[in-house]
Short mmCIF file of C-alpha atoms and ligand atoms in Angstrom, two decimals:
data_model
loop_
_atom_site.label_atom_id
_atom_site.label_comp_id
_atom_site.label_asym_id
_atom_site.label_seq_id
_atom_site.Cartn_x
_atom_site.Cartn_y
_atom_site.Cartn_z
CA UNK A 1 -13.54 16.63 -7.67
CA UNK A 2 -11.71 18.51 -5.01
CA UNK A 3 -7.98 18.03 -4.98
CA UNK A 4 -7.07 15.18 -2.67
CA UNK A 5 -7.11 16.24 0.93
CA UNK A 6 -4.09 15.83 3.11
CA UNK A 7 -4.47 12.57 4.96
CA UNK A 8 -5.80 12.99 8.43
CA UNK A 9 -3.78 11.97 11.45
CA UNK A 10 -4.44 8.45 12.62
CA UNK A 11 -7.32 8.46 15.07
CA UNK A 12 -10.35 6.30 15.55
CA UNK A 13 -13.05 7.42 13.13
CA UNK A 14 -16.07 9.13 14.63
CA UNK A 15 -18.41 6.35 13.66
CA UNK A 16 -16.20 3.55 14.89
CA UNK A 17 -18.01 0.39 15.82
CA UNK A 18 -17.34 -0.08 19.49
CA UNK A 19 -15.35 -3.19 20.22
CA UNK A 20 -17.78 -3.95 23.01
CA UNK A 21 -20.66 -3.79 20.54
CA UNK A 22 -22.01 -7.27 20.07
CA UNK A 23 -22.91 -6.58 16.47
CA UNK A 24 -19.25 -5.97 15.53
CA UNK A 25 -17.86 -8.87 13.52
CA UNK A 26 -14.62 -10.43 14.69
CA UNK A 27 -11.85 -9.45 12.29
CA UNK A 28 -10.12 -12.33 10.54
CA UNK A 29 -6.88 -11.77 8.66
CA UNK A 30 -4.68 -14.11 6.64
CA UNK A 31 -1.39 -14.88 8.36
CA UNK A 32 1.32 -15.82 5.85
CA UNK A 33 3.24 -17.47 8.67
CA UNK A 34 0.56 -20.03 9.55
CA UNK A 35 -0.99 -19.93 6.06
CA UNK A 36 -4.46 -19.54 7.45
CA UNK A 37 -7.10 -17.01 8.35
CA UNK A 38 -6.82 -16.04 12.00
CA UNK A 39 -9.04 -14.10 14.30
CA UNK A 40 -7.32 -10.82 15.10
CA UNK A 41 -6.42 -10.59 18.80
CA UNK A 42 -4.21 -7.60 19.61
CA UNK A 43 -1.37 -7.94 22.09
CA UNK A 44 -2.53 -4.71 23.75
CA UNK A 45 -6.14 -3.85 22.87
CA UNK A 46 -5.40 -0.21 23.76
CA UNK A 47 -2.90 0.13 20.92
CA UNK A 48 -2.28 -1.97 17.84
CA UNK A 49 1.24 -1.91 16.38
CA UNK A 50 1.74 -2.21 12.61
CA UNK A 51 5.04 -2.13 10.75
CA UNK A 52 4.99 -1.78 6.95
CA UNK A 53 8.14 -2.19 4.92
CA UNK A 54 8.59 1.11 3.16
CA UNK A 55 10.02 2.11 -0.20
CA UNK A 56 13.64 2.09 -1.30
CA UNK A 57 14.03 5.71 -2.33
CA UNK A 58 16.36 5.53 -5.33
CA UNK A 59 13.53 6.22 -7.76
CA UNK A 60 9.83 7.04 -7.81
CA UNK A 61 7.43 4.47 -6.41
CA UNK A 62 5.55 2.71 -9.20
CA UNK A 63 1.84 2.04 -8.95
CA UNK A 64 2.60 -1.58 -7.94
CA UNK A 65 4.52 -0.32 -4.91
CA UNK A 66 1.61 1.97 -4.12
CA UNK A 67 -0.79 -0.98 -4.14
CA UNK A 68 1.16 -2.19 -1.09
CA UNK A 69 0.30 1.04 0.75
CA UNK A 70 -3.35 1.11 -0.36
CA UNK A 71 -3.48 -2.34 1.26
CA UNK A 72 -1.86 -1.20 4.55
CA UNK A 73 -4.07 1.87 4.57
CA UNK A 74 -7.18 -0.30 4.20
CA UNK A 75 -5.92 -2.46 7.05
CA UNK A 76 -5.28 0.56 9.25
CA UNK A 77 -8.63 2.17 8.35
CA UNK A 78 -10.51 -1.02 9.18
CA UNK A 79 -8.77 -1.27 12.54
CA UNK A 80 -9.50 2.40 13.29
CA UNK A 81 -13.13 1.99 12.24
CA UNK A 82 -13.44 -0.95 14.58
CA UNK A 83 -12.27 1.32 17.37
CA UNK A 84 -8.59 0.48 17.80
CA UNK A 85 -5.89 3.07 18.30
CA UNK A 86 -2.85 2.40 16.17
CA UNK A 87 0.85 2.98 16.00
CA UNK A 88 1.75 2.53 12.35
CA UNK A 89 5.34 2.68 11.14
CA UNK A 90 6.40 2.90 7.49
CA UNK A 91 10.18 2.94 7.19
CA UNK A 92 12.14 4.64 4.43
CA UNK A 93 14.99 2.53 3.03
CA UNK A 94 17.61 5.10 2.10
CA UNK A 95 20.62 2.80 2.37
CA UNK A 96 21.58 -0.84 2.11
CA UNK A 97 19.16 -2.39 -0.37
CA UNK A 98 21.22 -4.12 -3.03
CA UNK A 99 20.12 -4.48 -6.63
CA UNK A 100 19.35 -8.12 -5.79
CA UNK A 101 17.27 -9.05 -2.75
CA UNK A 102 19.73 -11.92 -2.33
CA UNK A 103 22.64 -9.80 -1.18
CA UNK A 104 24.31 -9.42 -4.52
CA UNK A 105 25.06 -6.41 -6.68
CA UNK A 106 25.29 -2.75 -5.93
CA UNK A 107 23.59 -0.69 -3.27
CA UNK A 108 20.57 0.70 -5.16
CA UNK A 109 21.02 4.19 -3.71
CA UNK A 110 24.74 4.38 -4.53
CA UNK A 111 24.04 3.07 -8.04
CA UNK A 112 21.40 5.78 -8.61
CA UNK A 113 23.79 8.46 -7.33
CA UNK A 114 26.54 7.26 -9.65
CA UNK A 115 24.22 7.01 -12.64
CA UNK A 116 22.85 10.52 -12.20
CA UNK A 117 25.93 12.21 -10.74
CA UNK A 118 23.76 13.54 -7.93
CA UNK A 119 24.27 13.77 -4.21
CA UNK A 120 22.87 10.60 -2.66
CA UNK A 121 21.24 12.44 0.25
CA UNK A 122 19.45 14.76 -2.18
CA UNK A 123 18.23 11.73 -4.16
CA UNK A 124 16.88 10.12 -0.99
CA UNK A 125 15.12 13.33 0.07
CA UNK A 126 13.60 13.89 -3.36
CA UNK A 127 12.10 10.41 -3.71
CA UNK A 128 10.97 10.30 -0.08
CA UNK A 129 9.00 13.51 -0.58
CA UNK A 130 7.58 12.20 -3.88
CA UNK A 131 6.48 9.01 -2.10
CA UNK A 132 4.73 10.99 0.64
CA UNK A 133 2.91 13.07 -2.00
CA UNK A 134 1.78 9.83 -3.68
CA UNK A 135 0.35 8.61 -0.38
CA UNK A 136 -1.50 11.89 0.17
CA UNK A 137 -2.92 11.83 -3.38
CA UNK A 138 -4.25 8.32 -2.76
CA UNK A 139 -5.83 9.37 0.56
CA UNK A 140 -3.49 7.07 2.42
CA UNK A 141 -3.42 8.28 5.99
CA UNK A 142 -0.13 9.51 7.36
CA UNK A 143 1.42 6.81 9.56
CA UNK A 144 2.61 7.57 13.05
CA UNK A 145 6.21 7.73 11.80
CA UNK A 146 8.34 7.41 8.67
CA UNK A 147 11.72 6.50 10.22
CA UNK A 148 14.76 6.65 7.94
CA UNK A 149 17.27 3.79 7.91
CA UNK A 150 20.15 6.28 7.91
CA UNK A 151 18.90 7.78 11.20
CA UNK A 152 19.30 4.37 12.89
CA UNK A 153 22.83 3.30 12.02
CA UNK A 154 24.04 3.33 15.65
CA UNK A 155 21.08 1.16 16.71
CA UNK A 156 21.76 -1.25 13.83
CA UNK A 157 25.39 -1.60 14.89
CA UNK A 158 24.31 -2.23 18.52
CA UNK A 159 21.80 -4.87 17.34
CA UNK A 160 24.45 -6.61 15.22
CA UNK A 161 26.92 -6.57 18.12
CA UNK A 162 24.30 -8.20 20.34
CA UNK A 163 23.79 -11.16 17.96
CA UNK A 164 27.30 -11.42 16.54
CA UNK A 165 28.83 -14.00 18.89
CA UNK A 166 26.11 -16.62 18.59
CA UNK A 167 24.69 -16.02 15.14
CA UNK A 168 27.17 -14.32 12.84
CA UNK A 169 30.49 -14.92 11.14
CA UNK A 170 32.91 -12.69 9.31
CA UNK A 171 33.89 -12.81 5.68
CA UNK A 172 36.22 -10.53 3.78
CA UNK A 173 33.33 -8.28 2.74
CA UNK A 174 31.49 -8.06 6.03
CA UNK A 175 29.49 -9.75 8.74
CA UNK A 176 27.08 -12.55 7.77
CA UNK A 177 24.15 -14.14 9.54
CA UNK A 178 24.29 -17.92 9.94
CA UNK A 179 20.72 -19.01 9.21
CA UNK A 180 21.31 -22.45 10.76
CA UNK A 181 21.52 -20.86 14.22
CA UNK A 182 17.81 -20.04 14.48
CA UNK A 183 14.88 -22.44 14.63
CA UNK A 184 12.94 -23.19 11.49
CA UNK A 185 14.67 -20.65 9.24
CA UNK A 186 12.56 -19.59 6.28
CA UNK A 187 9.29 -21.01 7.57
CA UNK A 188 7.50 -17.98 6.14
CA UNK A 189 8.82 -18.45 2.62
CA UNK A 190 6.80 -20.48 0.17
CA UNK A 191 9.68 -21.80 -1.83
CA UNK A 192 12.00 -23.51 0.57
CA UNK A 193 13.66 -25.82 -1.86
CA UNK A 194 15.06 -25.20 -5.29
CA UNK A 195 13.06 -22.16 -6.37
CA UNK A 196 13.75 -20.20 -3.17
CA UNK A 197 17.34 -21.06 -2.64
CA UNK A 198 18.37 -20.90 -6.24
CA UNK A 199 17.50 -17.22 -6.09
CA UNK A 200 20.16 -16.69 -3.47
CA UNK A 201 23.46 -16.99 -5.22
CA UNK A 202 26.39 -17.93 -3.06
CA UNK A 203 28.81 -15.29 -1.88
CA UNK A 204 32.18 -16.94 -1.55
CA UNK A 205 32.70 -18.34 1.92
CA UNK A 206 29.06 -18.31 2.99
CA UNK A 207 28.23 -21.28 5.19
CA UNK A 208 24.77 -21.71 3.68
CA UNK A 209 23.37 -20.29 0.44
CA UNK A 210 20.63 -18.43 2.30
CA UNK A 211 22.96 -16.73 4.84
CA UNK A 212 22.82 -12.97 4.44
CA UNK A 213 24.83 -9.84 5.14
CA UNK A 214 24.32 -7.96 8.38
CA UNK A 215 27.06 -5.45 7.63
CA UNK A 216 28.88 -4.94 4.34
CA UNK A 217 32.32 -3.40 4.42
CA UNK A 218 33.23 -1.02 1.61
CA UNK A 219 35.70 -2.44 -0.88
CA UNK A 220 39.16 -0.91 -0.96
CA UNK A 221 39.08 1.99 -3.38
CA UNK A 222 35.27 2.00 -3.48
CA UNK A 223 33.90 5.50 -3.42
CA UNK A 224 30.71 5.29 -1.39
CA UNK A 225 28.78 8.44 -0.46
CA UNK A 226 27.07 6.69 2.45
CA UNK A 227 29.31 4.73 4.79
CA UNK A 228 29.90 4.50 8.51
CA UNK A 229 32.54 3.15 10.88
CA UNK A 230 31.67 -0.10 12.61
CA UNK A 231 33.44 -2.90 14.52
CA UNK A 232 33.57 -4.77 11.17
CA UNK A 233 35.10 -1.91 9.23
CA UNK A 234 33.78 1.10 7.36
CA UNK A 235 30.71 0.21 5.37
CA UNK A 236 26.92 0.06 5.41
CA UNK A 237 24.25 -2.14 7.01
CA UNK A 238 22.63 -5.07 5.22
CA UNK A 239 19.11 -4.22 4.11
CA UNK A 240 17.18 -6.59 6.40
CA UNK A 241 18.72 -5.16 9.57
CA UNK A 242 16.89 -1.83 9.47
CA UNK A 243 13.42 -3.38 9.72
CA UNK A 244 14.29 -5.57 12.72
CA UNK A 245 15.83 -2.56 14.45
CA UNK A 246 13.15 0.03 13.68
CA UNK A 247 10.18 -2.27 14.34
CA UNK A 248 11.70 -3.17 17.72
CA UNK A 249 12.50 0.45 18.53
CA UNK A 250 9.06 1.86 17.73
CA UNK A 251 6.76 -1.10 18.42
CA UNK A 252 8.65 -3.30 20.86
CA UNK A 253 9.99 -6.86 20.67
CA UNK A 254 6.51 -8.21 19.99
CA UNK A 255 3.94 -6.32 17.98
CA UNK A 256 0.76 -7.15 16.08
CA UNK A 257 1.15 -6.93 12.30
CA UNK A 258 4.02 -6.75 9.86
CA UNK A 259 3.17 -6.04 6.21
CA UNK A 260 4.88 -5.99 2.84
CA UNK A 261 4.50 -7.07 -0.75
CA UNK A 262 4.49 -10.78 -1.50
CA UNK A 263 8.12 -10.68 -2.67
CA UNK A 264 9.13 -9.90 0.93
CA UNK A 265 7.66 -13.22 2.05
CA UNK A 266 10.52 -15.06 0.35
CA UNK A 267 13.73 -13.38 1.52
CA UNK A 268 13.41 -10.07 3.35
CA UNK A 269 10.88 -11.15 5.96
CA UNK A 270 12.41 -14.58 6.68
CA UNK A 271 15.67 -12.75 7.26
CA UNK A 272 14.04 -10.18 9.54
CA UNK A 273 12.47 -13.04 11.49
CA UNK A 274 15.85 -14.79 11.82
CA UNK A 275 17.42 -11.60 13.18
CA UNK A 276 14.52 -11.08 15.61
CA UNK A 277 14.85 -14.63 16.89
CA UNK A 278 18.59 -14.25 17.30
CA UNK A 279 18.13 -11.02 19.23
CA UNK A 280 15.48 -12.30 21.63
CA UNK A 281 17.12 -15.73 21.92
CA UNK A 282 13.69 -17.28 21.40
CA UNK A 283 11.41 -18.56 18.65
CA UNK A 284 9.28 -15.40 18.49
CA UNK A 285 9.13 -13.97 15.01
CA UNK A 286 8.51 -10.39 16.19
CA UNK A 287 5.03 -9.88 14.76
CA UNK A 288 1.96 -12.01 15.44
CA UNK A 289 0.67 -11.63 11.89
CA UNK A 290 2.76 -11.40 8.75
CA UNK A 291 0.57 -10.06 5.95
CA UNK A 292 1.45 -9.73 2.27
CA UNK A 293 -0.28 -8.05 -0.62
CA UNK A 294 -0.11 -9.73 -3.99
CA UNK A 295 1.42 -8.01 -7.01
CA UNK A 296 0.08 -5.53 -9.43
CA UNK A 297 1.04 -7.06 -12.75
CA UNK A 298 0.99 -6.00 -16.33
CA UNK A 299 0.39 -8.36 -19.17
CA UNK A 300 4.13 -8.38 -19.73
CA UNK A 301 4.75 -9.49 -16.11
CA UNK A 302 5.37 -8.00 -12.65
CA UNK A 303 5.84 -4.27 -12.53
CA UNK A 304 9.33 -3.69 -11.24
CA UNK A 305 11.26 -0.60 -10.26
CA UNK A 306 14.72 -1.95 -10.94
CA UNK A 307 13.64 -3.02 -14.45
CA UNK A 308 13.40 0.70 -15.25
CA UNK A 309 10.07 0.47 -17.16
CA UNK A 310 7.27 1.32 -14.80
CA UNK A 311 4.19 3.44 -14.39
CA UNK A 312 4.03 6.07 -11.66
CA UNK A 313 0.98 7.71 -10.12
CA UNK A 314 2.10 10.91 -11.80
CA UNK A 315 1.90 9.17 -15.18
CA UNK A 316 -1.74 8.37 -14.45
CA UNK A 317 -2.37 11.97 -13.44
CA UNK A 318 -0.71 13.28 -16.61
CA UNK A 319 -3.02 11.08 -18.57
CA UNK A 320 -6.02 12.62 -16.91
CA UNK A 321 -6.85 10.00 -14.29
CA UNK A 322 -7.59 10.97 -10.73
CA UNK A 323 -5.44 9.08 -8.18
CA UNK A 324 -8.59 7.91 -6.42
CA UNK A 325 -9.60 6.03 -9.57
CA UNK A 326 -6.43 4.00 -9.07
CA UNK A 327 -7.31 3.53 -5.39
CA UNK A 328 -10.75 2.29 -6.43
CA UNK A 329 -9.14 -0.06 -8.95
CA UNK A 330 -7.06 -1.55 -6.13
CA UNK A 331 -10.12 -1.90 -3.88
CA UNK A 332 -11.95 -3.81 -6.60
CA UNK A 333 -9.55 -6.70 -5.98
CA UNK A 334 -8.89 -8.42 -2.67
CA UNK A 335 -5.36 -7.60 -1.56
CA UNK A 336 -4.21 -11.26 -1.79
CA UNK A 337 -5.22 -11.58 -5.44
CA UNK A 338 -2.98 -10.61 -8.24
CA UNK A 339 -4.32 -7.49 -9.94
CA UNK A 340 -3.70 -6.78 -13.58
CA UNK A 341 -3.14 -3.18 -14.50
CA UNK A 342 -4.46 -2.03 -17.85
CA UNK A 343 -5.61 1.35 -19.08
CA UNK A 344 -9.02 -0.10 -19.86
CA UNK A 345 -9.36 -1.29 -16.27
CA UNK A 346 -8.40 2.17 -15.07
CA UNK A 347 -10.96 3.77 -17.39
CA UNK A 348 -13.59 1.43 -15.96
CA UNK A 349 -12.59 2.37 -12.38
CA UNK A 350 -12.77 6.05 -13.33
CA UNK A 351 -16.27 5.56 -14.68
CA UNK A 352 -17.31 3.82 -11.49
CA UNK A 353 -15.81 6.58 -9.35
CA UNK A 354 -17.59 9.24 -11.37
CA UNK A 355 -20.89 7.46 -11.07
CA UNK A 356 -20.42 7.31 -7.31
CA UNK A 357 -19.43 10.97 -7.16
CA UNK A 358 -22.42 12.07 -9.24
CA UNK A 359 -24.80 9.98 -7.15
CA UNK A 360 -23.45 11.43 -3.91
CA UNK A 361 -23.62 14.94 -5.32
CA UNK A 362 -27.29 14.40 -6.25
CA UNK A 363 -28.01 13.07 -2.76
CA UNK A 364 -26.32 16.08 -1.21
CA UNK A 365 -28.38 18.47 -3.35
CA UNK A 366 -31.58 16.66 -2.42
CA UNK A 367 -30.69 16.51 1.26
CA UNK A 368 -30.03 20.27 1.25
CA UNK A 369 -33.34 21.00 -0.48
CA UNK A 370 -35.38 18.63 1.66
CA UNK A 371 -38.16 20.11 3.74
CA UNK A 372 -39.48 16.76 4.95
CA UNK A 373 -41.18 16.83 8.32
CA UNK A 374 -39.44 14.90 11.11
CA UNK A 375 -40.42 11.23 11.03
CA UNK A 376 -42.31 9.56 13.85
CA UNK A 377 -40.59 7.16 16.24
CA UNK A 378 -41.71 4.01 14.39
CA UNK A 379 -40.27 5.24 11.10
CA UNK A 380 -37.12 6.27 12.93
CA UNK A 381 -36.67 2.77 14.31
CA UNK A 382 -37.08 1.25 10.84
CA UNK A 383 -34.55 3.67 9.39
CA UNK A 384 -32.10 2.94 12.18
CA UNK A 385 -32.44 -0.78 11.58
CA UNK A 386 -31.76 -0.34 7.86
CA UNK A 387 -28.73 1.85 8.49
CA UNK A 388 -27.43 -0.65 11.01
CA UNK A 389 -27.96 -3.41 8.45
CA UNK A 390 -25.73 -1.60 5.93
CA UNK A 391 -23.09 -1.07 8.60
CA UNK A 392 -23.17 -4.74 9.60
CA UNK A 393 -22.91 -5.89 6.00
CA UNK A 394 -19.94 -3.59 5.46
CA UNK A 395 -18.45 -4.94 8.67
CA UNK A 396 -19.03 -8.55 7.59
CA UNK A 397 -17.31 -7.97 4.25
CA UNK A 398 -14.25 -6.17 5.49
CA UNK A 399 -13.88 -8.36 8.57
CA UNK A 400 -13.38 -11.27 6.20
CA UNK A 401 -9.72 -10.55 5.44
CA UNK A 402 -10.48 -7.06 4.13
CA UNK A 403 -12.82 -8.14 1.33
CA UNK A 404 -13.14 -4.68 -0.22
CA UNK A 405 -14.59 -6.03 -3.51
CA UNK A 406 -17.58 -7.25 -1.49
CA UNK A 407 -17.99 -3.90 0.26
CA UNK A 408 -18.33 -1.91 -2.99
CA UNK A 409 -21.65 -3.39 -4.18
CA UNK A 410 -23.09 -2.80 -0.70
CA UNK A 411 -22.15 0.85 -1.12
CA UNK A 412 -23.93 0.93 -4.51
CA UNK A 413 -27.00 -0.58 -2.90
CA UNK A 414 -26.99 1.95 -0.06
CA UNK A 415 -26.74 4.94 -2.38
CA UNK A 416 -29.65 3.64 -4.47
CA UNK A 417 -31.87 2.68 -1.50
CA UNK A 418 -35.04 4.75 -1.93
CA UNK A 419 -36.38 3.56 1.42
CA UNK A 420 -33.80 5.84 3.03
CA UNK A 421 -33.78 9.62 2.77
CA UNK A 422 -30.80 11.29 1.05
CA UNK A 423 -29.59 12.52 4.45
CA UNK A 424 -29.74 9.02 5.95
CA UNK A 425 -27.88 7.52 3.00
CA UNK A 426 -25.19 10.18 3.37
CA UNK A 427 -24.85 9.42 7.06
CA UNK A 428 -24.21 5.72 6.35
CA UNK A 429 -21.86 6.68 3.52
CA UNK A 430 -19.50 8.10 6.14
CA UNK A 431 -18.79 4.54 7.32
CA UNK A 432 -17.86 3.43 3.81
CA UNK A 433 -15.64 6.47 3.39
CA UNK A 434 -13.89 5.75 6.68
CA UNK A 435 -13.08 2.21 5.54
CA UNK A 436 -12.54 2.62 1.79
CA UNK A 437 -10.93 6.08 1.84
CA UNK A 438 -12.67 7.27 -1.33
CA UNK A 439 -13.76 10.54 0.26
CA UNK A 440 -17.14 10.40 -1.43
CA UNK A 441 -18.78 12.57 1.22
CA UNK A 442 -16.80 15.58 0.01
CA UNK A 443 -16.04 14.59 -3.57
CA UNK A 444 -17.27 16.92 -6.28
CA UNK A 445 -17.62 15.74 -9.86
CA UNK A 446 -17.47 19.32 -11.01
CA UNK A 447 -13.93 19.97 -9.89
CA UNK A 448 -10.73 19.10 -11.60
CA UNK A 449 -9.60 15.54 -12.02
CA UNK A 450 -6.09 16.72 -11.43
CA UNK A 451 -4.49 17.00 -8.01
CA UNK A 452 -3.13 20.43 -7.21
CA UNK A 453 0.42 21.06 -8.33
CA UNK A 454 0.65 18.32 -10.92
CA UNK A 455 1.56 20.98 -13.47
CA UNK A 456 -0.08 19.69 -16.60
CA UNK A 457 -2.79 21.35 -18.63
CA UNK A 458 -5.93 19.75 -19.81
CA UNK A 459 -4.98 19.83 -23.45
CA UNK A 460 -1.68 18.11 -22.91
CA UNK A 461 -3.40 15.48 -20.86
CA UNK A 462 -5.93 14.90 -23.57
CA UNK A 463 -3.20 14.49 -26.12
CA UNK A 464 -1.58 11.88 -23.96
CA UNK A 465 -4.80 10.18 -23.06
CA UNK A 466 -4.72 6.48 -23.81
CA UNK A 467 -8.44 6.57 -24.32
CA UNK A 468 -10.82 7.31 -27.07
CA UNK A 469 -9.52 10.68 -28.20
CA UNK A 470 -5.96 9.59 -28.71
CA UNK A 471 -7.04 6.37 -30.31
CA UNK A 472 -9.13 8.36 -32.73
CA UNK A 473 -6.42 10.97 -33.29
CA UNK A 474 -3.95 8.24 -34.06
CA UNK A 475 -6.54 6.88 -36.48
CA UNK A 476 -5.38 3.39 -35.72
CA UNK A 477 -7.82 1.86 -33.35
CA UNK A 478 -11.36 2.93 -34.13
CA UNK A 479 -12.94 -0.42 -33.32
CA UNK A 480 -11.29 -0.39 -29.89
CA UNK A 481 -12.26 3.21 -29.32
CA UNK A 482 -15.84 2.51 -30.29
CA UNK A 483 -15.90 -0.56 -28.09
CA UNK A 484 -14.92 1.58 -25.11
CA UNK A 485 -17.58 4.10 -26.07
CA UNK A 486 -20.21 1.38 -26.32
CA UNK A 487 -19.28 -0.09 -22.97
CA UNK A 488 -19.46 3.35 -21.34
CA UNK A 489 -22.85 4.05 -22.87
CA UNK A 490 -24.02 0.63 -21.71
CA UNK A 491 -22.90 1.71 -18.26
CA UNK A 492 -25.13 4.75 -18.53
CA UNK A 493 -22.34 7.22 -19.15
CA UNK A 494 -22.81 9.89 -21.77
CA UNK A 495 -19.50 10.15 -23.57
CA UNK A 496 -18.62 13.52 -24.95
CA UNK A 497 -16.18 13.32 -27.80
CA UNK A 498 -13.08 15.31 -27.10
CA UNK A 499 -13.44 14.86 -23.37
CA UNK A 500 -13.32 11.15 -22.79
CA UNK A 501 -11.98 10.92 -19.30
CA UNK A 502 -12.63 14.28 -17.71
CA UNK A 503 -15.20 14.92 -15.04
CA UNK A 504 -17.53 16.47 -17.58
CA UNK A 505 -18.85 13.01 -18.36
CA UNK A 506 -22.49 12.86 -17.52
CA UNK A 507 -24.68 9.99 -16.61
CA UNK A 508 -27.18 9.49 -19.38
P1 AMP B 601 10.49 -1.34 -2.75
O1 AMP B 601 10.50 0.15 -2.88
O2 AMP B 601 10.94 -2.04 -3.98
O3 AMP B 601 11.23 -1.80 -1.52
O4 AMP B 601 8.97 -1.81 -2.56
C1 AMP B 601 8.03 -1.17 -1.72
C2 AMP B 601 6.84 -2.11 -1.49
O5 AMP B 601 6.18 -2.43 -2.72
C3 AMP B 601 7.25 -3.46 -0.90
O6 AMP B 601 6.29 -3.83 0.09
C4 AMP B 601 7.17 -4.41 -2.08
O7 AMP B 601 6.96 -5.73 -1.67
C5 AMP B 601 5.97 -3.83 -2.81
N1 AMP B 601 5.92 -4.17 -4.26
C6 AMP B 601 6.95 -4.18 -5.14
N2 AMP B 601 6.51 -4.46 -6.40
C7 AMP B 601 5.16 -4.62 -6.30
C8 AMP B 601 4.12 -4.90 -7.25
N3 AMP B 601 4.35 -5.05 -8.55
N4 AMP B 601 2.84 -5.01 -6.79
C9 AMP B 601 2.55 -4.83 -5.48
N5 AMP B 601 3.49 -4.56 -4.53
C10 AMP B 601 4.78 -4.44 -4.93
ZN1 ZN B 602 11.41 -4.34 5.65
#
C-alpha cells in the first residue's frame, strides 16, 4: 500500500452527482435536536457550513476521538460528492477545557503542563500537529480552517460582554451563564432530569446546577501559563465559549451542521446553544442540524482520554495495522451505533481491506493489458445503465443518514461484476473512493502497511503484534490463534506464518 496521501483540499469531487440530476437521492440526516431524520436543505445551496468540535490538545487523540472525525469526513465527502461546496471548521481547544465537562476541576492544558513540566504552548503545538497527522493518515480531508481557541480570546471577551447584562452573573471565581434566561435550555440533551443534572455538581453560589462558566478568573497565587486580562479579572475563557465564537466568526450566526461526539449532546452543545440564543436574542440554536457520532467503546467501557489508558492511531501502526484498516472498521458501523473496538475486529477489517486492495490491483492489471475492441453503442448503453445503477445504489445507501455499512457490500458487488470490464469497474470505483475515502483506486497491496515516518521496523511490529505470531510466541493462546487462522482461511486468505498481518498475505 502506498503511504497515505496528504488529504486533498476540499472541493467537489470530479464525479459529483449534480444536484439538479433527478436521479440524485435527497440526503436525510439525523438531527439530535428534533430527534428525527430530516431532509437536508442548506441555508445557502452555494456553500454548506459545517462546524466540528475539535480536540482538546493536552494529549494525543485516541482512536475513539478519531472516530468522530472519520464521521465528519464521511459527512463532508458525501456533501462534496453530491455537488455542494463546503466551509468546514474544526477548532482546536488549546485552553479552557476543565477536567470535568461540568465546569469543575483543573484546566486540562494547565494540568498537563504541570504534570510534565513543559511549556503549555509547546504542548498545544505538539498535540495539534500529531492530531493533524492522524487525520492525514486516515485520509480525512483537511478542513477549511483549524482555528485555535487562544487566537480568539478578544472575540470571546467581546461576545461575553455582549451577553453579560441580560444573561450572566458574577461569582468570586468568574462570570457565569444563567441558563434560565434562554428558552428551553437543554432541549438537545437526552438526560434532562436526574442523570443529566447530577453530572453537573454545584459551584457555590450558582443560581442553577446547570449554569456554567463563561470566564474563569485565576485564583490568587495560582500560577497559570495561559491567562488574559478581562473585565472580570485575569483568567481564561470557559470551554463552551470558543465554539459559539468561532462558529459565528467563520460560518455566521446561522449555519447548516454542527457535529461532535455523543457526549457533547449532554453539556457542551446545550451550553453553546444557550450562548448562541443569548447573543442573537432569539430562539435560534445556531446550526440547523446538530449531529453526533456514537462512541467507540472497549469491552471495559468508553475509551477516554482523561482516564489515561487509551489506544492511539500510532499504537495501531506500531502493531502493524494500516490506518485505513481502522477507517474501514469505522465505516463498517453506522456513525450513530456504538462500535466496539477489539484487535480481532481490526484484524478482520485489515483482511477486508487487503481483499479489496488485491481485487483492485488485479482489475488494474487486467485493464492495462486489455486489448478489447471498442464496444458498439448498444453495449455501451447497457454498461452505462449498470454503472449508473451502482452509483444510484451507493447514493441511496449514503443518503440514508450516511449508511456506510450498506455501501460496502455494493462496492464488493461492483468489483466482482463480470458483466463490466475491469476499466468500467474501476471508473465506478472512483465514486466509492470519493465517498468512503479508502483510496482503493491508488492503493497497492505490495507496498508497506506502515505510513511514512512512523519509525518502527517490521520485526518490532511483529513482536508487538496482537495476532497469531505473538500469541504463538507467548505460547499461551494456541486455540485462539488457530481460530483466527481458520477464520482467515475461510475468508479465502492464505496465512503465512510469521507474517500474519502484513501485506504479504495472499488470497488463496
Ligand atoms: P476531546 O478531545 O475530548 O474534546 O474529544 C474530541 C472529539 O472526540 C469530541 O467530538 C468527542 O465527543 C469525541 N469523542 C470522545 N470520546 C469518544 C469515543 N470514545 N468515541 C467516539 N468519539 C469520542
Ligand atoms: Zn465545541
